C-alpha cells in the first residue's frame, strides 16, 4: 500500500501549498548518501534569486522525520538537491544510479522547502511522488465542483424528482444511490488516500455490472411505470436551470486538464497538416494517446477560438467541453422520445444534467463527454445498419473503449439477427469510417507513433488508480487477474449479439453496452472518475426504458376506442 500524503514541518498556521511548486526542477548537487546531513563547499552560496543555500536546504530535509524514516528503511537511496521555480527548493531520494542500481533510477521521495522560511512544506512518498494527481491538491480536477456545497446539492437534485413519497422504495432508487456511490471514493481520493479511494470504486462497478447483465436477461425489471412527483414541464424547467448553472460554473471557475489541452494541440496539428502522432510538446508529451476522431472533434472550436500556443485558459477546450455536454443531453432527449415519449427524454437529460460526475467532467474540460456523446448517437441511429456503423466507428476512435461495442451495434434491435445485406452495410460503413478517420495517419506515414503512443502506451501504463496497479507493487500490476477481467469483457462483447435470445429492444442494447464498458473498466490498470460518463448514459437509458409505459388516462382510452370503431359515441 502506498504511504499517505504527509505535510511535515509546516509552521503553525501556515498551510501547505495547494499544488506542487511551479517550475522545472534544476539540479544543484547530488547524489548524497546517508548518513547525513552533508556539507558541500559548492552549496555554501545561494543561487541567484534565492535566500537559502543548498546546504541549508539539505539540512532541513535531513531534519524531517519522514525523510529520515525513508532513509532508515532504504539506506541505499541517493539524495539530490534542486531549485524548483521561484521561492522553492526540492530534495528527492532516488534509487542508486547504474551500475549500483537499476538502469533507470526511480524517485522514492519528494520534499519541498520554502526558500523564504526554510520550512518543509510537503513530503510525498510511494505513488504520490510520480503521480501529482494523487496528492489531493484542491481543485486539481474541476475546481469548485468538488466543494461539498456544490457536490451535495447536485446529488440531492439527482434524487429529488424520484423520492418515493408515500410509496415503497424500489430497485430503481437503489440504482440511483449506487450511481452516486462513487462520490465516497472520490472524497477519499480528494484527501489523497488511495488506499481507500481505489478499492471503494469496485463495489459500485460490480453492482452496476451485475445489474445490467440481469436487466438484459429480463431480471429485475420494474413492474410499475417510472414515477416522478414533479410534472414533466417543471422537470424541463429544472433541466434548463441546471444547464445554465453548469455552463456558468464552467466559465467562471473551471480548469482545463491535460486531456482537454491535448484536443486543442491535436486539432491544431490537423489544421496545419502536421504529423498527428509523435513529437508532442513537452508540457503534454502523452497527449497523442487518443483516437483521431477526438482531435477532429476539436477543430471547429480551435478555428473559432484560436490558441496562443501555450497551456493558457484554452477557451477552445472550454467551448468543446460545453458543446459535448449539451449535445449529449440533446441526444438523450431524442433517444427517449424516439423509444418512449418526450417525458422519457426529459428524464434522461435531467439525470445527465444533475449527475455530479458529468459536471465533474465538464468542469475539468475533459474529452470524456465526447465518448458519451458518440455512444448516445450510436443508440439514436440503432435502427439503421449503415448509420450505426458510422457512429459506432467514430465512438471507437475517440478513446478506443467503445470499439468493444461493435458486435452489439452490428446486432442492432429487432427479433432476428441482421440479414446479410444489413451486415454488409454495417461492415462497409464501419470500416470506411475508420479508414477516413485514420487518413492523417495514412497520409503522413505515422503508423509507428500511432501504434506506440496509443495501443502500446495504454497497454503498458502503470498507475495506482486501480486495484491492479495499487496492489501489484511499485510500477507493477496484478497481470493475471486483470487479464481475466478483461477476458470477461471480451466474452460479454462477443456474446452480446446472441444473448439474450428473442426480441432485442433498446433496454437490452443499452444494458449490454453498459456491461461491456463497465467490465472493461474493471480490468484496466489506469482508471479514473472521468470514465464514469462512458457508461452512465447507457445505464440510465436501460433503467428508465425498462419501466413499463404508463397507461393513458381513461378519456384518452375512450377516444381511441371510438376512433377504432370499438365503442359507440356516447349520446
Coordinates of C-alpha atoms in Angstrom, one line a residue:
X1 CA 0.0 0.0 0.0
X2 CA 1.4 3.5 -0.8
X3 CA 2.2 5.8 2.0
X4 CA -0.3 8.5 2.7
X5 CA 0.5 12.1 1.8
X6 CA 2.4 13.9 4.6
X7 CA 2.8 17.7 5.1
X8 CA 5.5 17.7 7.7
X9 CA 7.2 20.7 9.2
X10 CA 4.7 23.5 8.4
X11 CA 5.0 26.4 10.7
X12 CA 1.9 26.9 12.9
X13 CA -0.9 28.4 11.0
X14 CA 0.9 28.1 7.6
X15 CA -0.9 25.7 5.3
X16 CA 1.0 23.7 2.7
X17 CA 0.8 25.0 -0.8
X18 CA -2.3 24.0 -2.7
X19 CA -0.2 22.5 -5.5
X20 CA 3.3 21.4 -6.3
X21 CA 5.6 24.5 -6.7
X22 CA 5.6 25.7 -10.3
X23 CA 8.7 25.2 -12.5
X24 CA 11.0 22.5 -13.6
X25 CA 13.5 21.1 -11.0
X26 CA 17.1 22.3 -11.7
X27 CA 19.8 20.1 -10.2
X28 CA 22.1 21.9 -7.8
X29 CA 24.1 18.9 -6.5
X30 CA 24.0 15.2 -5.7
X31 CA 23.9 12.4 -5.1
X32 CA 24.4 12.2 -1.4
X33 CA 24.1 9.0 0.6
X34 CA 23.1 8.6 4.3
X35 CA 24.1 9.2 7.0
X36 CA 23.7 13.0 6.8
X37 CA 23.3 15.8 6.8
X38 CA 26.1 16.7 4.4
X39 CA 28.0 19.9 3.9
X40 CA 29.4 20.7 0.5
X41 CA 31.5 23.8 -0.2
X42 CA 29.9 24.2 -3.6
X43 CA 26.5 24.7 -1.9
X44 CA 27.6 27.4 0.5
X45 CA 26.4 30.2 -1.8
X46 CA 22.7 30.8 -2.5
X47 CA 21.8 30.6 -6.2
X48 CA 20.7 33.8 -8.0
X49 CA 17.2 34.8 -6.8
X50 CA 17.3 32.5 -3.7
X51 CA 17.9 33.2 0.0
X52 CA 18.9 29.8 1.2
X53 CA 22.0 27.8 0.4
X54 CA 21.9 24.2 -0.9
X55 CA 23.5 23.1 2.4
X56 CA 20.7 24.7 4.4
X57 CA 18.1 23.0 2.3
X58 CA 19.7 19.6 2.6
X59 CA 19.9 20.1 6.4
X60 CA 16.2 20.9 6.5
X61 CA 15.5 17.7 4.6
X62 CA 17.6 15.5 6.9
X63 CA 15.8 17.1 9.9
X64 CA 12.4 16.0 8.6
X65 CA 11.1 12.8 10.2
X66 CA 9.6 11.4 7.1
X67 CA 12.8 11.9 5.1
X68 CA 14.9 10.2 7.9
X69 CA 12.4 7.3 8.1
X70 CA 12.6 6.7 4.4
X71 CA 16.4 6.6 4.5
X72 CA 16.2 4.3 7.5
X73 CA 14.0 1.9 5.5
X74 CA 16.2 2.2 2.4
X75 CA 19.7 3.3 3.3
X76 CA 20.9 2.9 -0.3
X77 CA 18.8 5.8 -1.6
X78 CA 20.6 8.8 -3.0
X79 CA 19.6 12.4 -2.2
X80 CA 19.6 15.2 -4.8
X81 CA 19.0 18.9 -4.3
X82 CA 17.1 21.1 -6.9
X83 CA 15.8 24.6 -7.2
X84 CA 12.0 24.5 -8.1
X85 CA 10.8 27.6 -9.7
X86 CA 10.6 30.8 -7.7
X87 CA 10.8 30.6 -3.9
X88 CA 11.0 26.8 -3.5
X89 CA 13.6 24.0 -3.3
X90 CA 13.1 20.3 -3.9
X91 CA 15.1 17.4 -2.4
X92 CA 14.5 14.0 -3.8
X93 CA 15.5 10.5 -2.9
X94 CA 16.2 8.1 -5.8
X95 CA 17.3 4.6 -6.2
X96 CA 21.1 4.4 -6.8
X97 CA 22.4 5.1 -10.3
X98 CA 23.9 2.5 -12.5
X99 CA 25.9 0.3 -12.1
X100 CA 24.9 0.1 -8.4
X101 CA 21.2 0.1 -9.1
X102 CA 18.7 -0.2 -11.9
X103 CA 19.4 1.4 -15.3
X104 CA 16.6 3.9 -14.7
X105 CA 16.5 5.5 -11.3
X106 CA 13.2 5.7 -9.5
X107 CA 12.2 8.6 -7.4
X108 CA 11.1 7.3 -4.0
X109 CA 10.5 10.6 -2.1
X110 CA 10.0 14.2 -3.0
X111 CA 10.3 17.0 -0.5
X112 CA 9.7 20.8 -0.9
X113 CA 11.3 23.5 1.1
X114 CA 10.1 27.1 1.1
X115 CA 13.0 29.5 0.4
X116 CA 11.5 32.3 2.4
X117 CA 11.1 30.4 5.7
X118 CA 13.3 27.3 5.3
X119 CA 10.3 25.2 6.3
X120 CA 9.5 21.8 4.8
X121 CA 6.0 22.3 3.2
X122 CA 5.3 19.0 1.5
X123 CA 6.7 15.5 1.6
X124 CA 5.5 12.7 -0.7
X125 CA 6.3 9.0 -0.9
X126 CA 5.1 6.0 -2.8
X127 CA 2.9 6.5 -5.8
X128 CA 2.3 10.1 -4.9
X129 CA 5.8 11.0 -6.0
X130 CA 5.3 10.2 -9.6
X131 CA 1.5 10.9 -9.7
X132 CA 0.9 14.5 -8.6
X133 CA -2.8 13.9 -9.4
X134 CA -2.9 11.5 -6.4
X135 CA -1.8 14.1 -3.9
X136 CA -5.2 15.6 -3.3
X137 CA -4.4 19.1 -4.3
X138 CA -7.6 21.2 -4.0
X139 CA -9.3 21.8 -7.3
X140 CA -6.9 19.8 -9.4
X141 CA -9.9 18.3 -11.2
X142 CA -12.9 20.5 -11.7
X143 CA -12.1 23.1 -9.0
X144 CA -15.2 24.2 -7.2
X145 CA -17.3 21.2 -8.3
X146 CA -15.6 19.3 -5.5
X147 CA -16.8 21.6 -2.8
X148 CA -19.5 20.0 -0.6
X149 CA -21.8 23.0 -1.1
X150 CA -21.8 22.2 -4.9
X151 CA -21.5 18.4 -5.0
X152 CA -24.1 17.5 -2.3
X153 CA -26.9 19.7 -3.8
X154 CA -26.3 18.1 -7.2
X155 CA -26.6 14.7 -5.5
X156 CA -29.9 15.8 -3.9
X157 CA -31.2 17.2 -7.2
X158 CA -30.3 13.8 -8.9
X159 CA -32.6 12.0 -6.4
X160 CA -35.2 14.7 -5.8
X161 CA -37.7 14.0 -8.6
X162 CA -37.8 10.3 -7.8
X163 CA -38.2 10.4 -4.0
X164 CA -40.9 7.8 -3.2
X165 CA -43.3 10.0 -1.2
X166 CA -46.0 7.7 0.2
X167 CA -44.6 4.8 -1.9
X168 CA -42.3 1.9 -1.2
X169 CA -38.7 2.4 -2.5
X170 CA -37.9 0.1 -5.4
X171 CA -34.8 -1.2 -7.1
X172 CA -34.7 2.0 -9.1
X173 CA -33.9 4.1 -6.1
X174 CA -31.1 1.7 -5.1
X175 CA -29.7 2.1 -8.6
X176 CA -29.6 5.8 -8.3
X177 CA -27.8 5.6 -4.9
X178 CA -25.3 3.2 -6.4
X179 CA -24.6 5.7 -9.2
X180 CA -23.9 8.3 -6.6
X181 CA -21.9 5.9 -4.5
X182 CA -18.7 6.7 -6.5
X183 CA -18.8 10.0 -4.5
X184 CA -17.5 8.1 -1.5
X185 CA -14.4 7.0 -3.3
X186 CA -13.9 10.5 -4.8
X187 CA -13.9 12.0 -1.3
X188 CA -11.1 9.8 -0.2
X189 CA -9.2 10.5 -3.5
X190 CA -9.5 14.2 -2.9
X191 CA -8.0 13.6 0.5
X192 CA -5.0 11.8 -1.1
X193 CA -5.9 8.4 0.4
X194 CA -5.5 5.9 -2.5
X195 CA -5.6 3.0 -0.1
X196 CA -9.3 3.6 0.4
X197 CA -10.3 5.5 -2.7
X198 CA -9.2 2.9 -5.2
X199 CA -10.9 -0.3 -3.7
X200 CA -14.1 1.7 -2.9
X201 CA -14.7 2.1 -6.6
X202 CA -15.2 -1.6 -7.3
X203 CA -18.3 -2.5 -5.3
X204 CA -20.3 0.1 -7.3
X205 CA -18.8 -1.0 -10.6
X206 CA -19.6 -4.6 -9.7
X207 CA -23.1 -3.8 -8.7
X208 CA -23.8 -2.0 -12.0
X209 CA -22.2 -4.8 -14.0
X210 CA -24.4 -7.4 -12.4
X211 CA -27.5 -5.2 -12.6
X212 CA -27.0 -4.5 -16.3
X213 CA -26.5 -8.2 -17.1
X214 CA -29.6 -9.1 -15.1
X215 CA -31.6 -6.4 -16.8
X216 CA -30.5 -7.6 -20.2
X217 CA -31.6 -11.1 -19.3
X218 CA -35.1 -9.8 -18.2
X219 CA -34.5 -10.0 -14.4
X220 CA -35.1 -7.1 -12.1
X221 CA -37.4 -5.2 -14.4
X222 CA -39.8 -2.7 -12.7
X223 CA -43.5 -3.7 -12.6
X224 CA -44.8 -0.1 -12.5
X225 CA -44.1 3.0 -14.6
X226 CA -41.4 5.4 -13.5
X227 CA -43.0 7.8 -11.1
X228 CA -41.9 11.4 -10.6
X229 CA -43.7 13.7 -8.2
X230 CA -42.5 16.7 -10.3
X231 CA -44.5 17.3 -13.5
X232 CA -42.6 16.9 -16.8
X233 CA -42.9 20.6 -17.6
X234 CA -41.3 21.6 -14.3
X235 CA -38.6 18.9 -14.7
X236 CA -37.9 20.6 -18.0
X237 CA -37.6 24.0 -16.3
X238 CA -35.2 22.4 -13.7
X239 CA -33.2 20.9 -16.6
X240 CA -32.8 24.4 -18.2
X241 CA -31.7 25.8 -14.9
X242 CA -29.1 23.0 -14.4
X243 CA -27.8 23.6 -17.9
X244 CA -27.3 27.3 -17.3
X245 CA -25.7 26.6 -13.9
X246 CA -23.3 24.1 -15.3
X247 CA -22.2 26.4 -18.2
X248 CA -21.9 29.4 -15.9
X249 CA -19.8 27.4 -13.5
X250 CA -17.6 26.2 -16.3
X251 CA -16.9 29.8 -17.5
X252 CA -16.4 31.3 -14.0
X253 CA -14.4 28.6 -12.2
X254 CA -13.1 25.5 -14.1
X255 CA -9.7 24.3 -15.3
X256 CA -8.6 22.5 -18.4
X257 CA -6.6 19.4 -17.6
X258 CA -4.1 17.8 -20.0
X259 CA -6.9 15.8 -21.7
X260 CA -8.7 18.9 -23.0
X261 CA -5.3 20.5 -23.8
X262 CA -4.5 17.5 -25.9
X263 CA -7.6 18.1 -28.0
X264 CA -6.5 21.6 -28.8
X265 CA -3.0 20.5 -29.7
X266 CA -4.2 17.7 -31.9
X267 CA -6.7 19.8 -33.7
X268 CA -4.0 22.4 -34.4
X269 CA -1.8 19.7 -36.0
X270 CA -4.7 18.6 -38.2
X271 CA -5.5 22.1 -39.3
X272 CA -1.9 22.7 -40.3
X273 CA -1.4 19.2 -41.9
X274 CA 1.3 18.2 -39.4
X275 CA 2.0 14.7 -38.2
X276 CA -0.7 14.0 -35.6
X277 CA 1.1 11.3 -33.5
X278 CA 4.6 11.6 -32.0
X279 CA 6.8 14.5 -31.1
X280 CA 4.2 16.3 -28.9
X281 CA 5.1 19.4 -26.8
X282 CA 7.0 18.9 -23.6
X283 CA 4.1 20.2 -21.5
X284 CA 1.8 17.5 -22.8
X285 CA 4.0 14.7 -24.2
X286 CA 1.4 11.9 -23.9
X287 CA -1.5 13.9 -25.3
X288 CA -1.4 11.9 -28.5
X289 CA -2.8 8.7 -26.9
X290 CA -6.4 9.1 -28.1
X291 CA -8.1 8.2 -31.4
X292 CA -8.1 10.6 -34.3
X293 CA -11.8 11.4 -34.0
X294 CA -11.1 13.0 -30.7
X295 CA -8.8 15.6 -32.4
X296 CA -11.2 16.1 -35.3
X297 CA -14.0 17.0 -32.9
X298 CA -11.9 19.9 -31.5
X299 CA -11.3 21.5 -34.9
X300 CA -14.4 23.8 -35.1
X301 CA -13.7 25.2 -31.6
X302 CA -10.0 25.6 -32.4
X303 CA -10.9 27.6 -35.6
X304 CA -13.4 29.8 -33.7
X305 CA -11.5 30.5 -30.5
X306 CA -7.9 30.1 -31.7
X307 CA -4.9 29.1 -29.5
X308 CA -2.0 31.0 -28.1
X309 CA 0.4 28.1 -28.3
X310 CA 0.6 27.7 -24.5
X311 CA -1.3 26.0 -21.8
X312 CA -3.4 29.1 -21.0
X313 CA -7.1 29.4 -20.3
X314 CA -7.7 27.4 -23.5
X315 CA -11.2 28.8 -24.5
X316 CA -11.4 26.3 -27.3
X317 CA -11.3 23.4 -24.8
X318 CA -13.9 25.1 -22.7
X319 CA -16.2 25.5 -25.7
X320 CA -15.7 22.0 -26.8
X321 CA -16.5 20.5 -23.4
X322 CA -19.7 22.6 -23.1
X323 CA -20.7 21.6 -26.7
X324 CA -20.1 17.9 -26.0
X325 CA -22.1 18.1 -22.8
X326 CA -25.1 19.9 -24.4
X327 CA -25.2 17.6 -27.4
X328 CA -25.2 14.6 -25.2
X329 CA -28.3 15.9 -23.4
X330 CA -29.9 16.6 -26.8
X331 CA -29.1 13.1 -27.9
X332 CA -30.7 11.7 -24.7
X333 CA -33.9 13.7 -25.3
X334 CA -34.1 12.4 -28.9
X335 CA -33.4 8.9 -27.8
X336 CA -36.0 8.9 -25.0
X337 CA -38.6 10.5 -27.3
X338 CA -38.0 8.0 -30.2
X339 CA -38.3 5.0 -27.9
X340 CA -40.9 6.1 -25.5
X341 CA -42.1 9.8 -25.3
X342 CA -40.9 13.3 -24.6
X343 CA -41.2 12.7 -20.8
X344 CA -38.6 9.9 -21.0
X345 CA -36.3 12.1 -23.0
X346 CA -36.6 14.9 -20.5
X347 CA -35.9 12.5 -17.6
X348 CA -32.8 11.1 -19.3
X349 CA -31.4 14.6 -20.0
X350 CA -32.2 15.7 -16.4
X351 CA -30.4 12.7 -15.0
X352 CA -27.3 13.7 -17.1
X353 CA -27.5 17.3 -16.0
X354 CA -28.0 16.6 -12.3
X355 CA -25.4 13.8 -12.1
X356 CA -22.4 15.3 -10.3
X357 CA -19.8 13.2 -12.3
X358 CA -21.0 14.6 -15.6
X359 CA -20.4 18.0 -14.1
X360 CA -17.0 16.8 -12.9
X361 CA -16.1 16.0 -16.5
X362 CA -17.5 19.4 -17.7
X363 CA -15.6 21.3 -15.0
X364 CA -12.4 19.5 -15.9
X365 CA -13.0 20.3 -19.6
X366 CA -12.1 16.8 -20.4
X367 CA -12.9 14.9 -23.7
X368 CA -14.8 12.1 -21.9
X369 CA -18.2 13.5 -22.6
X370 CA -17.3 13.2 -26.3
X371 CA -17.2 9.4 -25.7
X372 CA -20.7 9.6 -24.1
X373 CA -21.9 11.7 -27.0
X374 CA -20.8 9.2 -29.6
X375 CA -22.2 6.3 -27.7
X376 CA -25.6 8.1 -27.3
X377 CA -25.5 9.0 -31.1
X378 CA -24.9 5.3 -31.9
X379 CA -28.1 4.4 -29.9
X380 CA -30.1 7.1 -31.6
X381 CA -29.4 5.6 -35.0
X382 CA -29.5 2.0 -33.8
X383 CA -32.4 1.1 -36.3
X384 CA -30.2 1.8 -39.3
X385 CA -27.3 -0.5 -40.1
X386 CA -25.1 1.9 -42.1
X387 CA -25.6 4.8 -39.8
X388 CA -24.9 2.9 -36.6
X389 CA -21.8 1.5 -38.3
X390 CA -20.6 5.1 -38.9
X391 CA -21.4 6.3 -35.4
X392 CA -20.0 3.1 -33.8
X393 CA -16.7 3.5 -35.5
X394 CA -16.5 7.2 -34.6
X395 CA -17.2 6.3 -31.0
X396 CA -14.5 3.7 -31.1
X397 CA -11.9 6.1 -32.4
X398 CA -12.4 8.6 -29.6
X399 CA -10.9 6.8 -26.7
X400 CA -11.0 3.2 -28.1
X401 CA -13.1 1.6 -25.4
X402 CA -16.3 1.8 -27.5
X403 CA -14.7 -0.4 -30.1
X404 CA -15.9 -3.2 -27.8
X405 CA -19.5 -2.3 -28.7
X406 CA -19.0 -3.2 -32.4
X407 CA -20.6 -6.7 -32.2
X408 CA -23.5 -5.3 -30.2
X409 CA -24.1 -2.5 -32.7
X410 CA -24.0 -5.0 -35.5
X411 CA -26.8 -6.9 -33.9
X412 CA -29.0 -3.8 -33.5
X413 CA -32.6 -4.2 -32.5
X414 CA -35.4 -6.5 -33.6
X415 CA -36.3 -10.1 -33.3
X416 CA -33.8 -11.7 -35.6
X417 CA -30.1 -11.3 -36.4
X418 CA -29.3 -8.8 -39.2
X419 CA -29.6 -10.0 -42.7
X420 CA -26.6 -10.5 -45.0
X421 CA -27.3 -7.1 -46.7
X422 CA -27.7 -5.3 -43.4
X423 CA -24.4 -7.0 -42.1
X424 CA -22.6 -5.9 -45.3
X425 CA -23.9 -2.3 -44.9
X426 CA -22.8 -2.1 -41.3
X427 CA -19.4 -3.6 -42.0
X428 CA -18.7 -1.3 -45.0
X429 CA -19.8 1.8 -43.1
X430 CA -17.7 0.8 -40.0
X431 CA -14.6 0.0 -42.0
X432 CA -15.0 3.1 -44.3
X433 CA -15.4 5.4 -41.3
X434 CA -12.2 4.0 -39.7
X435 CA -10.3 4.5 -43.0
X436 CA -11.5 8.1 -43.3
X437 CA -10.7 8.9 -39.6
X438 CA -7.3 7.3 -39.9
X439 CA -6.4 9.3 -43.1
X440 CA -4.0 11.6 -41.2
X441 CA -2.0 8.5 -40.1
X442 CA -2.0 7.1 -43.7
X443 CA -1.0 10.4 -45.4
X444 CA 1.9 11.2 -43.0
X445 CA 3.1 7.5 -42.7
X446 CA 2.5 7.9 -38.9
X447 CA 1.9 4.2 -38.2
X448 CA 4.8 3.7 -35.7
X449 CA 3.9 6.7 -33.5
X450 CA 0.2 5.9 -33.7
X451 CA 0.7 2.4 -32.5
X452 CA 3.4 3.3 -30.0
X453 CA 1.6 6.3 -28.4
X454 CA -1.9 4.8 -28.2
X455 CA -2.1 1.0 -28.0
X456 CA 1.4 0.3 -26.6
X457 CA 1.3 3.2 -24.2
X458 CA -2.1 2.4 -22.8
X459 CA -1.3 -1.3 -22.5
X460 CA 1.9 -0.8 -20.6
X461 CA 0.8 2.2 -18.5
X462 CA 1.4 1.6 -14.8
X463 CA -1.0 3.6 -12.5
X464 CA -2.1 3.4 -8.8
X465 CA -5.7 4.3 -9.6
X466 CA -6.9 0.7 -10.0
X467 CA -6.6 -2.3 -7.6
X468 CA -4.3 -3.9 -10.2
X469 CA -1.8 -1.1 -10.1
X470 CA -2.2 -0.2 -6.5
X471 CA -1.8 -3.7 -5.1
X472 CA 0.6 -5.0 -7.7
X473 CA 3.6 -3.2 -6.4
X474 CA 5.6 -0.1 -7.4
X475 CA 5.4 0.3 -11.2
X476 CA 3.9 -3.2 -11.5
X477 CA 0.4 -4.6 -11.9
X478 CA -1.5 -7.8 -11.0
X479 CA -1.4 -9.0 -14.5
X480 CA -3.2 -12.4 -14.3
X481 CA -6.4 -11.3 -12.5
X482 CA -6.5 -8.1 -14.6
X483 CA -6.4 -10.1 -17.8
X484 CA -9.1 -12.4 -16.6
X485 CA -11.4 -9.5 -16.1
X486 CA -10.5 -8.1 -19.5
X487 CA -11.2 -11.5 -21.0
X488 CA -14.6 -11.5 -19.4
X489 CA -15.3 -8.1 -21.0
X490 CA -14.3 -9.5 -24.4
X491 CA -16.5 -12.6 -23.8
X492 CA -19.5 -10.4 -23.0
X493 CA -18.9 -8.3 -26.1
X494 CA -18.7 -11.3 -28.4
X495 CA -21.8 -12.9 -26.8
X496 CA -23.8 -9.7 -26.8
X497 CA -25.3 -10.2 -30.4
X498 CA -26.6 -13.6 -29.5
X499 CA -27.5 -13.4 -25.8
X500 CA -30.2 -12.9 -24.6
X501 CA -32.2 -14.5 -27.4
X502 CA -35.5 -13.2 -28.6
X503 CA -36.7 -9.6 -29.1
X504 CA -33.9 -7.1 -28.8
X505 CA -35.1 -3.6 -27.6
X506 CA -33.2 -0.5 -26.5
X507 CA -33.2 -1.9 -23.0
X508 CA -31.2 -4.9 -23.9
X509 CA -28.8 -2.9 -26.1
X510 CA -28.1 -0.2 -23.5
X511 CA -27.8 -2.7 -20.7
X512 CA -25.4 -4.9 -22.6
X513 CA -23.4 -1.9 -23.8
X514 CA -23.1 -0.7 -20.2
X515 CA -22.0 -4.1 -19.0
X516 CA -19.3 -4.3 -21.7
X517 CA -17.8 -0.9 -20.9
X518 CA -18.1 -1.4 -17.1
X519 CA -16.3 -4.8 -17.3
X520 CA -13.7 -3.3 -19.5
X521 CA -13.1 -0.5 -17.0
X522 CA -12.8 -3.0 -14.1
X523 CA -10.0 -4.7 -16.0
X524 CA -7.8 -1.7 -16.9
X525 CA -4.8 -0.5 -14.9
X526 CA -5.5 3.2 -15.4
X527 CA -9.0 4.0 -14.2
X528 CA -10.3 7.4 -13.3
X529 CA -13.6 9.1 -12.2
X530 CA -13.9 10.9 -15.6
X531 CA -14.5 7.5 -17.2
X532 CA -17.9 7.0 -15.4
X533 CA -19.6 9.1 -18.1
X534 CA -18.6 6.4 -20.7
X535 CA -21.2 4.1 -19.3
X536 CA -23.5 6.4 -17.4
X537 CA -25.9 7.2 -20.3
X538 CA -26.2 3.5 -21.2
X539 CA -27.1 2.7 -17.6
X540 CA -29.8 5.3 -17.3
X541 CA -31.2 4.6 -20.7
X542 CA -31.6 0.9 -19.8
X543 CA -33.0 1.7 -16.3
X544 CA -35.5 4.3 -17.5
X545 CA -36.8 2.4 -20.5
X546 CA -37.1 -0.8 -18.5
X547 CA -40.0 0.7 -16.7
X548 CA -43.3 -0.1 -18.4
X549 CA -45.1 2.7 -20.2
X550 CA -47.7 4.4 -18.1
X551 CA -51.3 3.7 -19.0
X552 CA -53.0 6.6 -20.7
X553 CA -55.9 8.4 -18.9
X554 CA -59.3 6.9 -19.3
X555 CA -60.7 9.7 -21.6
X556 CA -57.7 9.1 -23.9
X557 CA -58.5 5.3 -24.0
X558 CA -62.2 6.0 -24.7
X559 CA -61.3 8.4 -27.6
X560 CA -59.0 5.8 -29.1
X561 CA -61.7 3.1 -28.9
X562 CA -64.2 5.3 -30.6
X563 CA -61.8 6.1 -33.4
X564 CA -61.1 2.4 -33.8
X565 CA -64.8 1.6 -34.0
X566 CA -64.7 -0.5 -30.9
X567 CA -67.1 1.8 -29.0
X568 CA -70.1 3.9 -29.9
X569 CA -70.1 7.6 -29.5
X570 CA -71.9 8.4 -26.3
X571 CA -75.2 10.4 -26.7

